PDB file of C-alpha atoms in Angstrom:
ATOM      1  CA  UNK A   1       0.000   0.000   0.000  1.00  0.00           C
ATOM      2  CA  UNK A   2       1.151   3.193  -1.120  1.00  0.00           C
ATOM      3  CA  UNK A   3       1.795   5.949   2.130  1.00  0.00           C
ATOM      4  CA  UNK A   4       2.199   9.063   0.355  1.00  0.00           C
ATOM      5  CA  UNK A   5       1.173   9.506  -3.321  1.00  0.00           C
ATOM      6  CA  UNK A   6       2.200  13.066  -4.944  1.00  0.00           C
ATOM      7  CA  UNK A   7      -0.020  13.974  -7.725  1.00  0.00           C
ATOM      8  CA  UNK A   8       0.611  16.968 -10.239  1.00  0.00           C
ATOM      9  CA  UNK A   9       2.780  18.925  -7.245  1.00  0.00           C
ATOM     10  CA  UNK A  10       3.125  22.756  -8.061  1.00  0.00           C
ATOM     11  CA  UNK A  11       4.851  24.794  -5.316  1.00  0.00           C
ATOM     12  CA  UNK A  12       5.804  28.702  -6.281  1.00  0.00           C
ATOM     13  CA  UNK A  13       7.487  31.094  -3.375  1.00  0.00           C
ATOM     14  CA  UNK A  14       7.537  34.606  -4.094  1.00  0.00           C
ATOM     15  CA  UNK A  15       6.914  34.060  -7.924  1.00  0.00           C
ATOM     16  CA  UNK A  16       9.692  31.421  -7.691  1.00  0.00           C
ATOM     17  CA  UNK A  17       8.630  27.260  -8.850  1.00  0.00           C
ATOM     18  CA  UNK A  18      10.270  25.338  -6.559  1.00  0.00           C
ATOM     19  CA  UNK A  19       8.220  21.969  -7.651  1.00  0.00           C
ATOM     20  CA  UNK A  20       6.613  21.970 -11.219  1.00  0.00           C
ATOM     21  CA  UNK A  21       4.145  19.243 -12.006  1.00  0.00           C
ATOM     22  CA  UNK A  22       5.612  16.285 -10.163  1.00  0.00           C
ATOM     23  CA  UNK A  23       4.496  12.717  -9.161  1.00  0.00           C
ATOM     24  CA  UNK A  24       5.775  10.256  -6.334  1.00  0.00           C
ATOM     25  CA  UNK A  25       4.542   7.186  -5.175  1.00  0.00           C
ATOM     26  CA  UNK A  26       6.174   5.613  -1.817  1.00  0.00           C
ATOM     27  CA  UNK A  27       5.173   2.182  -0.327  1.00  0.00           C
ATOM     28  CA  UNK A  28       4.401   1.597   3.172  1.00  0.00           C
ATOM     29  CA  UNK A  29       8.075   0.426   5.219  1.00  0.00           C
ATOM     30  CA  UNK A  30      10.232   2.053   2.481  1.00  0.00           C
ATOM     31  CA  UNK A  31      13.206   3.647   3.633  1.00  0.00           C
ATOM     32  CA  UNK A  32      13.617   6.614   0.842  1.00  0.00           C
ATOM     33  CA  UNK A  33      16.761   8.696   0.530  1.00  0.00           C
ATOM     34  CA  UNK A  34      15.698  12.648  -0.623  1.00  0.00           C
ATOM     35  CA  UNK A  35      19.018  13.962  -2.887  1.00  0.00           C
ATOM     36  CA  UNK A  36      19.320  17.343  -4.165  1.00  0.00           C
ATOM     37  CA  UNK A  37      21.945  20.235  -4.233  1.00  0.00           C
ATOM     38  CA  UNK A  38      21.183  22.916  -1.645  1.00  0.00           C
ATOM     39  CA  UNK A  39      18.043  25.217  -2.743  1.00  0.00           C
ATOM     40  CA  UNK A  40      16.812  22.721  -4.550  1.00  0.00           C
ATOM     41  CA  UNK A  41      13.818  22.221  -2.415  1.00  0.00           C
ATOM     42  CA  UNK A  42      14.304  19.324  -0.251  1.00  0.00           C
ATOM     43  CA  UNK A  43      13.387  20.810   2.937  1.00  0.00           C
ATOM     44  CA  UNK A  44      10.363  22.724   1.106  1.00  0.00           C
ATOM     45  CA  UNK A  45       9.174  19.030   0.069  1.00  0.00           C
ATOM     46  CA  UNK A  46       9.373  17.877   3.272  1.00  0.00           C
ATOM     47  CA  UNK A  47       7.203  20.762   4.927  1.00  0.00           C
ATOM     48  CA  UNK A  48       4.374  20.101   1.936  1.00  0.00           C
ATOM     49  CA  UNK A  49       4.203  16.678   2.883  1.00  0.00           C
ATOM     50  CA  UNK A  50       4.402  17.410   6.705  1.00  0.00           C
ATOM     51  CA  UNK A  51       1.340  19.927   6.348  1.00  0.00           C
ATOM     52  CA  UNK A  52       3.630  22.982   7.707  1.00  0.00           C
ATOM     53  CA  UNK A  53       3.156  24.741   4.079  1.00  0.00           C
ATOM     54  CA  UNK A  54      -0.393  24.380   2.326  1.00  0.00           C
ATOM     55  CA  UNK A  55      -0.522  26.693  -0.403  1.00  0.00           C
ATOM     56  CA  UNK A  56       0.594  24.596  -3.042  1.00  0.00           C
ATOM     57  CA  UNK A  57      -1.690  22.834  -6.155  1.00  0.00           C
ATOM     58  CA  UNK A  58      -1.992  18.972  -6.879  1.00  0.00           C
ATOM     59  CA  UNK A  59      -2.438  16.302  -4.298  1.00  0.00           C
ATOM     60  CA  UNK A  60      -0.276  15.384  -1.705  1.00  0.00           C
ATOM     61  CA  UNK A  61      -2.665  12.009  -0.245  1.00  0.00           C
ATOM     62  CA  UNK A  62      -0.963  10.376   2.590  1.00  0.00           C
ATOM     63  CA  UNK A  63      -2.424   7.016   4.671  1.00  0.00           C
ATOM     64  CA  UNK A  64      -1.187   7.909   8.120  1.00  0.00           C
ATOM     65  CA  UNK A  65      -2.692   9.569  10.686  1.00  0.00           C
ATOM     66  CA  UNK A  66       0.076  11.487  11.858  1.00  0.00           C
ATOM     67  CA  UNK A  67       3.829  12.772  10.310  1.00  0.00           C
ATOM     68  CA  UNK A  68       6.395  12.598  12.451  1.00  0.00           C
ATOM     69  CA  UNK A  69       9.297  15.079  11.182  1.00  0.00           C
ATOM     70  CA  UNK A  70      12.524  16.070  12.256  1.00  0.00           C
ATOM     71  CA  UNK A  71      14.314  19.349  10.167  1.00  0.00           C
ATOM     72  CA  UNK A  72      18.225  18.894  10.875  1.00  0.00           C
ATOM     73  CA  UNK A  73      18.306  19.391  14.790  1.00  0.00           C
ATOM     74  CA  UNK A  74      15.505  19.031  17.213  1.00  0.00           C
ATOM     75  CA  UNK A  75      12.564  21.278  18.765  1.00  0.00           C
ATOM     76  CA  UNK A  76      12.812  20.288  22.089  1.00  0.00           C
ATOM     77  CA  UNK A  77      13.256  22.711  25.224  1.00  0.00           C
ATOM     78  CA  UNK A  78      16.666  22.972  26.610  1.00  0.00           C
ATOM     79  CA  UNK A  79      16.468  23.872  30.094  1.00  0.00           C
ATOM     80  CA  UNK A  80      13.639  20.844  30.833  1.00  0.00           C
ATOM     81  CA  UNK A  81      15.247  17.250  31.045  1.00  0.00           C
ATOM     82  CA  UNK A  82      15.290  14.780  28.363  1.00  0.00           C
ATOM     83  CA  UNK A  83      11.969  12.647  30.480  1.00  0.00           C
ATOM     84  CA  UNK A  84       9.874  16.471  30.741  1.00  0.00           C
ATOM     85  CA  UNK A  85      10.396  16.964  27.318  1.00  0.00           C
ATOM     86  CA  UNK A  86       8.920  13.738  26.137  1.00  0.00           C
ATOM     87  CA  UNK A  87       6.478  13.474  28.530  1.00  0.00           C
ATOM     88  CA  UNK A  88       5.304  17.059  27.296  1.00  0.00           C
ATOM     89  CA  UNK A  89       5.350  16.096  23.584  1.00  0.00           C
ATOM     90  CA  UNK A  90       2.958  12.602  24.555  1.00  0.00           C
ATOM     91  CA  UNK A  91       0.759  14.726  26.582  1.00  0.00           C
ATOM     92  CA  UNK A  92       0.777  16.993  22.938  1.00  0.00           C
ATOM     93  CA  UNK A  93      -0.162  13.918  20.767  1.00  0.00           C
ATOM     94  CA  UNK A  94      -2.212  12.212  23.135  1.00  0.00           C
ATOM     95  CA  UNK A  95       0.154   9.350  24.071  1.00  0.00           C
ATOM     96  CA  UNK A  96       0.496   7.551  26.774  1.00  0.00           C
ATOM     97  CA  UNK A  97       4.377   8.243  28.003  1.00  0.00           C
ATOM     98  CA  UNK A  98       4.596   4.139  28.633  1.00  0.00           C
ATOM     99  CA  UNK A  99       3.784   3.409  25.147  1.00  0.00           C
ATOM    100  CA  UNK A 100       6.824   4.861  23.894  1.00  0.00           C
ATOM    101  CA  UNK A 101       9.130   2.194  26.124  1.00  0.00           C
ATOM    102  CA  UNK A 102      10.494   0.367  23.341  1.00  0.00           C
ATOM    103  CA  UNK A 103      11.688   3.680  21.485  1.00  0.00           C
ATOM    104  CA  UNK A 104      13.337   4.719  24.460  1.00  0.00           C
ATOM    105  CA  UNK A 105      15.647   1.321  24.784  1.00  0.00           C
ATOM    106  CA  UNK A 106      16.200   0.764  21.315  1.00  0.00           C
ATOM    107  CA  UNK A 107      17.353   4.279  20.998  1.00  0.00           C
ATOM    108  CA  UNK A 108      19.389   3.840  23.920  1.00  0.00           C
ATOM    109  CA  UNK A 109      18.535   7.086  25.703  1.00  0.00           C
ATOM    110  CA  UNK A 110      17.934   5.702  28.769  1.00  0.00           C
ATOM    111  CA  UNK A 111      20.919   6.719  30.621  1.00  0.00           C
ATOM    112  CA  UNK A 112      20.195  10.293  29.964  1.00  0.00           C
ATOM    113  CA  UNK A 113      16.586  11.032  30.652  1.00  0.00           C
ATOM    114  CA  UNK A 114      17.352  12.861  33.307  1.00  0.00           C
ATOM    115  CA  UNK A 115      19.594  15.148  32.047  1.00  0.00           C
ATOM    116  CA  UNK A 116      18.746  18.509  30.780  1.00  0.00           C
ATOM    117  CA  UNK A 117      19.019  18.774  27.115  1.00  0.00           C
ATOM    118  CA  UNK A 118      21.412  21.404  27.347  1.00  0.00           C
ATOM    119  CA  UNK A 119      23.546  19.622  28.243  1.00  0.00           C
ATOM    120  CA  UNK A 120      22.966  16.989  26.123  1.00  0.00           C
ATOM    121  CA  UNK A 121      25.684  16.236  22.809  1.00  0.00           C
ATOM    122  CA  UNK A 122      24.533  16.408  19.154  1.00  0.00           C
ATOM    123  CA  UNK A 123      24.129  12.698  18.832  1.00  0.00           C
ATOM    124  CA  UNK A 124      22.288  12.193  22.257  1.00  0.00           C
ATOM    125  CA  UNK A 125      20.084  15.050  20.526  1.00  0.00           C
ATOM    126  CA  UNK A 126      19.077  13.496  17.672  1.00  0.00           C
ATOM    127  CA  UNK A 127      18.067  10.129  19.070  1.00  0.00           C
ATOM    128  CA  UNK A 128      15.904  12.826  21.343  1.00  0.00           C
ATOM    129  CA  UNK A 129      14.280  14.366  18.342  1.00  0.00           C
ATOM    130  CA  UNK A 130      13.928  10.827  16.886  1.00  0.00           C
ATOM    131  CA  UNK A 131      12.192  10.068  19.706  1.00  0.00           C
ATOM    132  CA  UNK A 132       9.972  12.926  19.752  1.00  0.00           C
ATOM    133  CA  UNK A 133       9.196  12.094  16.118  1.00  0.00           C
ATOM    134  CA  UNK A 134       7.653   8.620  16.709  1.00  0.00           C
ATOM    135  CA  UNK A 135       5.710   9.919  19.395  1.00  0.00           C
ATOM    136  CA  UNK A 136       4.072  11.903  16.787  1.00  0.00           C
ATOM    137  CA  UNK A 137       3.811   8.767  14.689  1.00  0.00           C
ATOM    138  CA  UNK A 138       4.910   5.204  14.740  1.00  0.00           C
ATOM    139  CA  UNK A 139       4.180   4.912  10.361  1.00  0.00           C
ATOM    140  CA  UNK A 140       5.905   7.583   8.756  1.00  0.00           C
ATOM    141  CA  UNK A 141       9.170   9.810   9.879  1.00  0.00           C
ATOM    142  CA  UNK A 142      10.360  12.662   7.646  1.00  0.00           C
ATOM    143  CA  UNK A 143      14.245  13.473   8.492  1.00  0.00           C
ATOM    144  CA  UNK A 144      15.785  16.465   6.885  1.00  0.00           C
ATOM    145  CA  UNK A 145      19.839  15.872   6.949  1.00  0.00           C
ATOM    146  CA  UNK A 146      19.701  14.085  10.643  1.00  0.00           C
ATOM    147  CA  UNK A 147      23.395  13.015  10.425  1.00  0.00           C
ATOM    148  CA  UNK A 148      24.338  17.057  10.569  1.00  0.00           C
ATOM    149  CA  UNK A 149      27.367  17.994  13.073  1.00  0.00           C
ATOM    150  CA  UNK A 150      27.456  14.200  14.159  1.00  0.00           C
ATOM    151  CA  UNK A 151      31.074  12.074  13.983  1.00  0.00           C
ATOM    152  CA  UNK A 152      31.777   8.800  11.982  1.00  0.00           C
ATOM    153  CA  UNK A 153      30.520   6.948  14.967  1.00  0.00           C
ATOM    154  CA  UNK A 154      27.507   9.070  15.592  1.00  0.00           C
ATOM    155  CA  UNK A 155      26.718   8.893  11.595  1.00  0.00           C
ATOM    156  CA  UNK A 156      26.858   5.081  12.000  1.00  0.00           C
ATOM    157  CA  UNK A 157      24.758   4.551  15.088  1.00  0.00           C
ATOM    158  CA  UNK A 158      22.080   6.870  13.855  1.00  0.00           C
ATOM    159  CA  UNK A 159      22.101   5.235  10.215  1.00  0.00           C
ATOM    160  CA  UNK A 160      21.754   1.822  12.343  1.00  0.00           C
ATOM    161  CA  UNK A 161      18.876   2.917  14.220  1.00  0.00           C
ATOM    162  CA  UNK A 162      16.653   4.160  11.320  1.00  0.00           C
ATOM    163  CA  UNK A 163      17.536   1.223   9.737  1.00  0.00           C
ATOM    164  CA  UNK A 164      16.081  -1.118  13.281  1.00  0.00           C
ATOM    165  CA  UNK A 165      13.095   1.343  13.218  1.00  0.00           C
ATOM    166  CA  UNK A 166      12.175   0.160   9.698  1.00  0.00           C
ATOM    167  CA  UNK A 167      12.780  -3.113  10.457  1.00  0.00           C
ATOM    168  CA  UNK A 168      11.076  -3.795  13.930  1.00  0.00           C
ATOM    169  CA  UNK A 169       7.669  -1.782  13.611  1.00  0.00           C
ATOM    170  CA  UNK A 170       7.464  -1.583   9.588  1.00  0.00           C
ATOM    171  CA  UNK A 171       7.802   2.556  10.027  1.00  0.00           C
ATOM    172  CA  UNK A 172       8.567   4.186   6.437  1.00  0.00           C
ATOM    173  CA  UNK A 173      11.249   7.038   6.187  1.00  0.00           C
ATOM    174  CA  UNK A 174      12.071   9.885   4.092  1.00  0.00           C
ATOM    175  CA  UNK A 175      15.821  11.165   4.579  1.00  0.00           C
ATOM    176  CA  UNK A 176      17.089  13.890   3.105  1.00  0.00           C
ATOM    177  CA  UNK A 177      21.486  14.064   3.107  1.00  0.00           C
ATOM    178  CA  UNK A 178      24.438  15.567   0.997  1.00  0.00           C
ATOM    179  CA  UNK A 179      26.357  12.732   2.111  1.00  0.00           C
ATOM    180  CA  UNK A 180      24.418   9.805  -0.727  1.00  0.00           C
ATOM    181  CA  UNK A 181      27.237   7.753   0.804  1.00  0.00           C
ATOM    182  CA  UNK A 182      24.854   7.328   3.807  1.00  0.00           C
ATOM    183  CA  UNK A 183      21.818   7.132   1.745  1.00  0.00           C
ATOM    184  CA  UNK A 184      22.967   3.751   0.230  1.00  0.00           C
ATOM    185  CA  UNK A 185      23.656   1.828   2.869  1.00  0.00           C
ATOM    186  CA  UNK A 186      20.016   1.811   4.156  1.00  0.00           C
ATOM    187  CA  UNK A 187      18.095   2.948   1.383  1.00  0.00           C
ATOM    188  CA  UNK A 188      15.529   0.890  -0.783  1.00  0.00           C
ATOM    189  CA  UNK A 189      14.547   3.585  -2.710  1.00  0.00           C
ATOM    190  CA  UNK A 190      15.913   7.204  -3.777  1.00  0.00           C
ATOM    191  CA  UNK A 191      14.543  10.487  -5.191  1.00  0.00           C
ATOM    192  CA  UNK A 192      16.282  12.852  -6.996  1.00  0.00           C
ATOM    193  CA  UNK A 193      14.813  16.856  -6.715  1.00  0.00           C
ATOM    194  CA  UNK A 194      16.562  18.602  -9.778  1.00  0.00           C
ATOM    195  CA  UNK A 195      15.169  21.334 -12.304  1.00  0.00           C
ATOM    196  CA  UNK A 196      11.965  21.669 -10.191  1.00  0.00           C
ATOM    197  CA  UNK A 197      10.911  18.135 -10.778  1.00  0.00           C
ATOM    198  CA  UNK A 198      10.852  15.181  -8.445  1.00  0.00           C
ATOM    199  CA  UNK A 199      13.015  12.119 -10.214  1.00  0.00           C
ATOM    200  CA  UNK A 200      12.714   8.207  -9.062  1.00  0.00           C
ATOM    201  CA  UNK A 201      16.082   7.084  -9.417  1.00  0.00           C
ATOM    202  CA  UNK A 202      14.643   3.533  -8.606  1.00  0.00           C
ATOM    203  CA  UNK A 203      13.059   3.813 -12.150  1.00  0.00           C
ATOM    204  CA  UNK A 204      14.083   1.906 -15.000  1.00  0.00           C
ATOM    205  CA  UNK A 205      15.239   4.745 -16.662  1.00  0.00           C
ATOM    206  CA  UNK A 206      17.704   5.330 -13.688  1.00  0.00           C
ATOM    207  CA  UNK A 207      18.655   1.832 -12.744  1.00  0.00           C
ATOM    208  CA  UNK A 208      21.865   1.632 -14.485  1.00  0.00           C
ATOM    209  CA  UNK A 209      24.430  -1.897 -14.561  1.00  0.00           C
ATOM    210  CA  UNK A 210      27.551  -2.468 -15.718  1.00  0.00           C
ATOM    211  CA  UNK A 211      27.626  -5.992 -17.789  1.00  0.00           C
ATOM    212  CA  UNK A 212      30.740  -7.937 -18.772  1.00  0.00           C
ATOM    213  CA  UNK A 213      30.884 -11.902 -19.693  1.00  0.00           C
ATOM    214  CA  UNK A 214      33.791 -14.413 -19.110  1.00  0.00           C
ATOM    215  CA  UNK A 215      32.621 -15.659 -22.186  1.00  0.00           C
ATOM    216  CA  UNK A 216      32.670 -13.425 -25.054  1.00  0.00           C
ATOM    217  CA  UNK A 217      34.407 -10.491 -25.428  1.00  0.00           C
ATOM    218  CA  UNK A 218      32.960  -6.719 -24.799  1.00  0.00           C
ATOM    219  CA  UNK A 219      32.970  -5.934 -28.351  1.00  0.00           C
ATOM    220  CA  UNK A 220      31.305  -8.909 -28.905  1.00  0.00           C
ATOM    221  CA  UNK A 221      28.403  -7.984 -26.474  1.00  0.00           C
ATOM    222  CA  UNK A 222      28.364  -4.528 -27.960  1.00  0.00           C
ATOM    223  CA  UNK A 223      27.586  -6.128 -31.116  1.00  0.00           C
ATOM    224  CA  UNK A 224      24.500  -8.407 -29.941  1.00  0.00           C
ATOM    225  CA  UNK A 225      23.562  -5.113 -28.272  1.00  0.00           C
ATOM    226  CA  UNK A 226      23.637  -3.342 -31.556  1.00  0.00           C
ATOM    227  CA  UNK A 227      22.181  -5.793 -33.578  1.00  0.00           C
ATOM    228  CA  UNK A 228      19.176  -6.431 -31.339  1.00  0.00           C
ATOM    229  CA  UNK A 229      18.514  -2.791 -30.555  1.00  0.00           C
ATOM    230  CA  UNK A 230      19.489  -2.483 -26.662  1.00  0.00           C
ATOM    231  CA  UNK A 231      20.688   1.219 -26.022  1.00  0.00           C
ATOM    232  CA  UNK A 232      23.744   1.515 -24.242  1.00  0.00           C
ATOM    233  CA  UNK A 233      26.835   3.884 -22.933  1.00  0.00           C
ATOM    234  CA  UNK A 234      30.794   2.868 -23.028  1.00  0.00           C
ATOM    235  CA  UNK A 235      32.782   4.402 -20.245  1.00  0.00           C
ATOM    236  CA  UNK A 236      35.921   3.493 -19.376  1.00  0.00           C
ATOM    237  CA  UNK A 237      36.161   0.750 -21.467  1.00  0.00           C
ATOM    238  CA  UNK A 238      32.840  -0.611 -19.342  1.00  0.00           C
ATOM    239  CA  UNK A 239      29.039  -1.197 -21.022  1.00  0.00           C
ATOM    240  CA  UNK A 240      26.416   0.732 -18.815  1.00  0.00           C
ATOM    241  CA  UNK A 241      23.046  -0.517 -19.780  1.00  0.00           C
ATOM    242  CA  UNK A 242      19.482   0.254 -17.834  1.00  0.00           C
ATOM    243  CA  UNK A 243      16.712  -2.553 -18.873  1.00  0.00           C
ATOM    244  CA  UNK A 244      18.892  -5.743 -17.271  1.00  0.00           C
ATOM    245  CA  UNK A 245      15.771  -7.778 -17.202  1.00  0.00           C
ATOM    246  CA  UNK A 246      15.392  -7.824 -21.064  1.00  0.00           C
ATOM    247  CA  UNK A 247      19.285  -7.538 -21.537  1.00  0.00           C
ATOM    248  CA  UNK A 248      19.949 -10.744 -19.021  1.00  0.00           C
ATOM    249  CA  UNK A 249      17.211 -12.668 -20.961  1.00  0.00           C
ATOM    250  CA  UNK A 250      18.316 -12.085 -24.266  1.00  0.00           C
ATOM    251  CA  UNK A 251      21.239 -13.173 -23.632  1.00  0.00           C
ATOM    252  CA  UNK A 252      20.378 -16.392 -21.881  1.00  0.00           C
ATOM    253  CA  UNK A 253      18.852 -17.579 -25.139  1.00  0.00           C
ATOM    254  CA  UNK A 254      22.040 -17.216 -26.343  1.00  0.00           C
ATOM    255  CA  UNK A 255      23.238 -19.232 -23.771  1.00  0.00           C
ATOM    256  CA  UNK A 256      25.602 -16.221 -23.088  1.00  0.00           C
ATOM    257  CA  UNK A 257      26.320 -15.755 -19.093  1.00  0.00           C
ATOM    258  CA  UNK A 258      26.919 -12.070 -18.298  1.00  0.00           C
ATOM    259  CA  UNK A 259      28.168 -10.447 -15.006  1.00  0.00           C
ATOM    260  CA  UNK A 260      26.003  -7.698 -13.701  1.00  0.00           C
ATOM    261  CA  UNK A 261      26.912  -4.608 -11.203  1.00  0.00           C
ATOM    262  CA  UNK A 262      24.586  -2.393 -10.431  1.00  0.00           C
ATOM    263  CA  UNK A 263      25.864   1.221 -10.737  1.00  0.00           C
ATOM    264  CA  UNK A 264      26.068   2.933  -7.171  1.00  0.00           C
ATOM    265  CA  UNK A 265      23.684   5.866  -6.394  1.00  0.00           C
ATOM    266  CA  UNK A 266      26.480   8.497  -6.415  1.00  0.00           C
ATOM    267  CA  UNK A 267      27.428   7.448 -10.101  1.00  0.00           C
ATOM    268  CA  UNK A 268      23.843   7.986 -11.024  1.00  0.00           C
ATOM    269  CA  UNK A 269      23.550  10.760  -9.220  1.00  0.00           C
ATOM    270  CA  UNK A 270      26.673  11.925 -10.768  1.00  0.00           C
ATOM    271  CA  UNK A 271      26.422  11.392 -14.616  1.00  0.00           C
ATOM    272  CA  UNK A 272      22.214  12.752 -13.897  1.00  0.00           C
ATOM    273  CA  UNK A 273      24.137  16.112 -13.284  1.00  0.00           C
ATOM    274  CA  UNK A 274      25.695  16.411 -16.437  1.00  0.00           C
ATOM    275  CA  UNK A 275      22.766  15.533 -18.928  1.00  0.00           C
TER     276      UNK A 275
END
């Protein structure tokens, strides 16, 4: 089941388009990485889908009853402790401060619920915020560049966590980062937000492999490319082709083994920029 669908999106600020005419569909437990240089509207996106900006045309149709959202560091007040400040925000959403246990241990924040979040480090911050996010809803979590300020360690903890989240109670993300780096390693699905329009990169179109065979030679794959119409790019010496399914089929019936890599986001990402 689909928990956000984007229909026809059109999003002007001060006779500015941010988002022109654009479509997304994301399923329910997806973990979806949000790319785009700065300015190009990422946080804007994730305030349209959050309900904190309205005045924009299309549909934006989401199946969840709340939006939990965290925009790079946390709203939470720094002279209460970590415990007042959650226990405020489930007396704001109408939870019961119990409920919210197992997010507590498996964010491992525990140890400092009792400590004023001034006093509090970036990383012990975020899990905070993280916190206060599922409290506002246990389906779907918007982050908007979480691992900010945070150290390798911190980077890999967090990235961990989301990743637990997901896995444990089925909650779908949307993270937006410069570093795609961290996007890959625990996303199922990325968007690209470039010339106004929102881009799946997990479409066919974008799904790029690299294809070599023990076999035959890579002029000789070229050739069976050629002659049965497959488009494809050379780089490096290296084929780059997008419809595997067809190409790995094809080939099979000519009993023709070929080696597949999948190109990584950043290449994508990458050689997108320069069309």
């Amino acid at each position: 089941m689909n928990i956000l669908t984007i229909k026809n999106l059109n999003f002007s600020y001060k006779d500015k388009c941010i988002i022109n005419n654009s479509n997304l569909c994301i399923e329910t437990g997806d973990i979806v990485g949000l790319i785009g240089e700065n300015g190009a509207g990422k946080s804007t996106l994730m305030k349209l889908i959050s309900g904190i900006m309205t005045n924009y045309s299309g549909e934006i149709i989401i199946n969840s009853k709340n939006i939990g959202i965290l925009i790079e560091e946390p709203y939470l007040y720094r002279d209460l402790s970590v415990i007042r400040n959650l226990k405020f925000f489930c007396r704001l959403y109408n939870k019961d401060f119990n409920s919210i246990d197992s997010f507590i241990k498996l964010l491992d924040i525990s140890s400092y619920l009792n400590k004023k979040v001034s006093k509090l480090s970036l990383g012990m911050k975020q899990r905070v915020g993280i916190c206060v996010a599922l409290i506002a809803s246990n389906e779907f979590i918007l982050l908007d560049e979480p691992t900010n300020g945070l150290d390798p360690r911190g980077i890999f903890e967090l990235l961990n966590l989301i990743k637990e989240l997901s896995k444990k109670f089925g909650i779908t993300f949307i993270i937006s980062s410069h570093i795609i780096e961290n996007l890959e390693k625990i996303c199922n699905k990325n968007i690209l937000l470039r010339n106004r329009k929102i881009i799946s990169l997990d479409s066919e179109k974008y799904l790029k492999y690299r294809i070599s065979s023990f076999e035959v030679s890579q002029f000789d794959l070229i050739k069976y490319l050629e002659n049965e119409g497959y488009e494809y790019e050379v780089k490096g010496g290296e084929i780059i082709v997008s419809n595997i399914n067809e190409i790995e089929k094809f080939f099979y019936t000519l009993n023709i083994n070929i080696k597949k890599e999948k190109l990584s986001l950043s290449e994508v990402y990458f050689d997108e920029e320069r069309v």
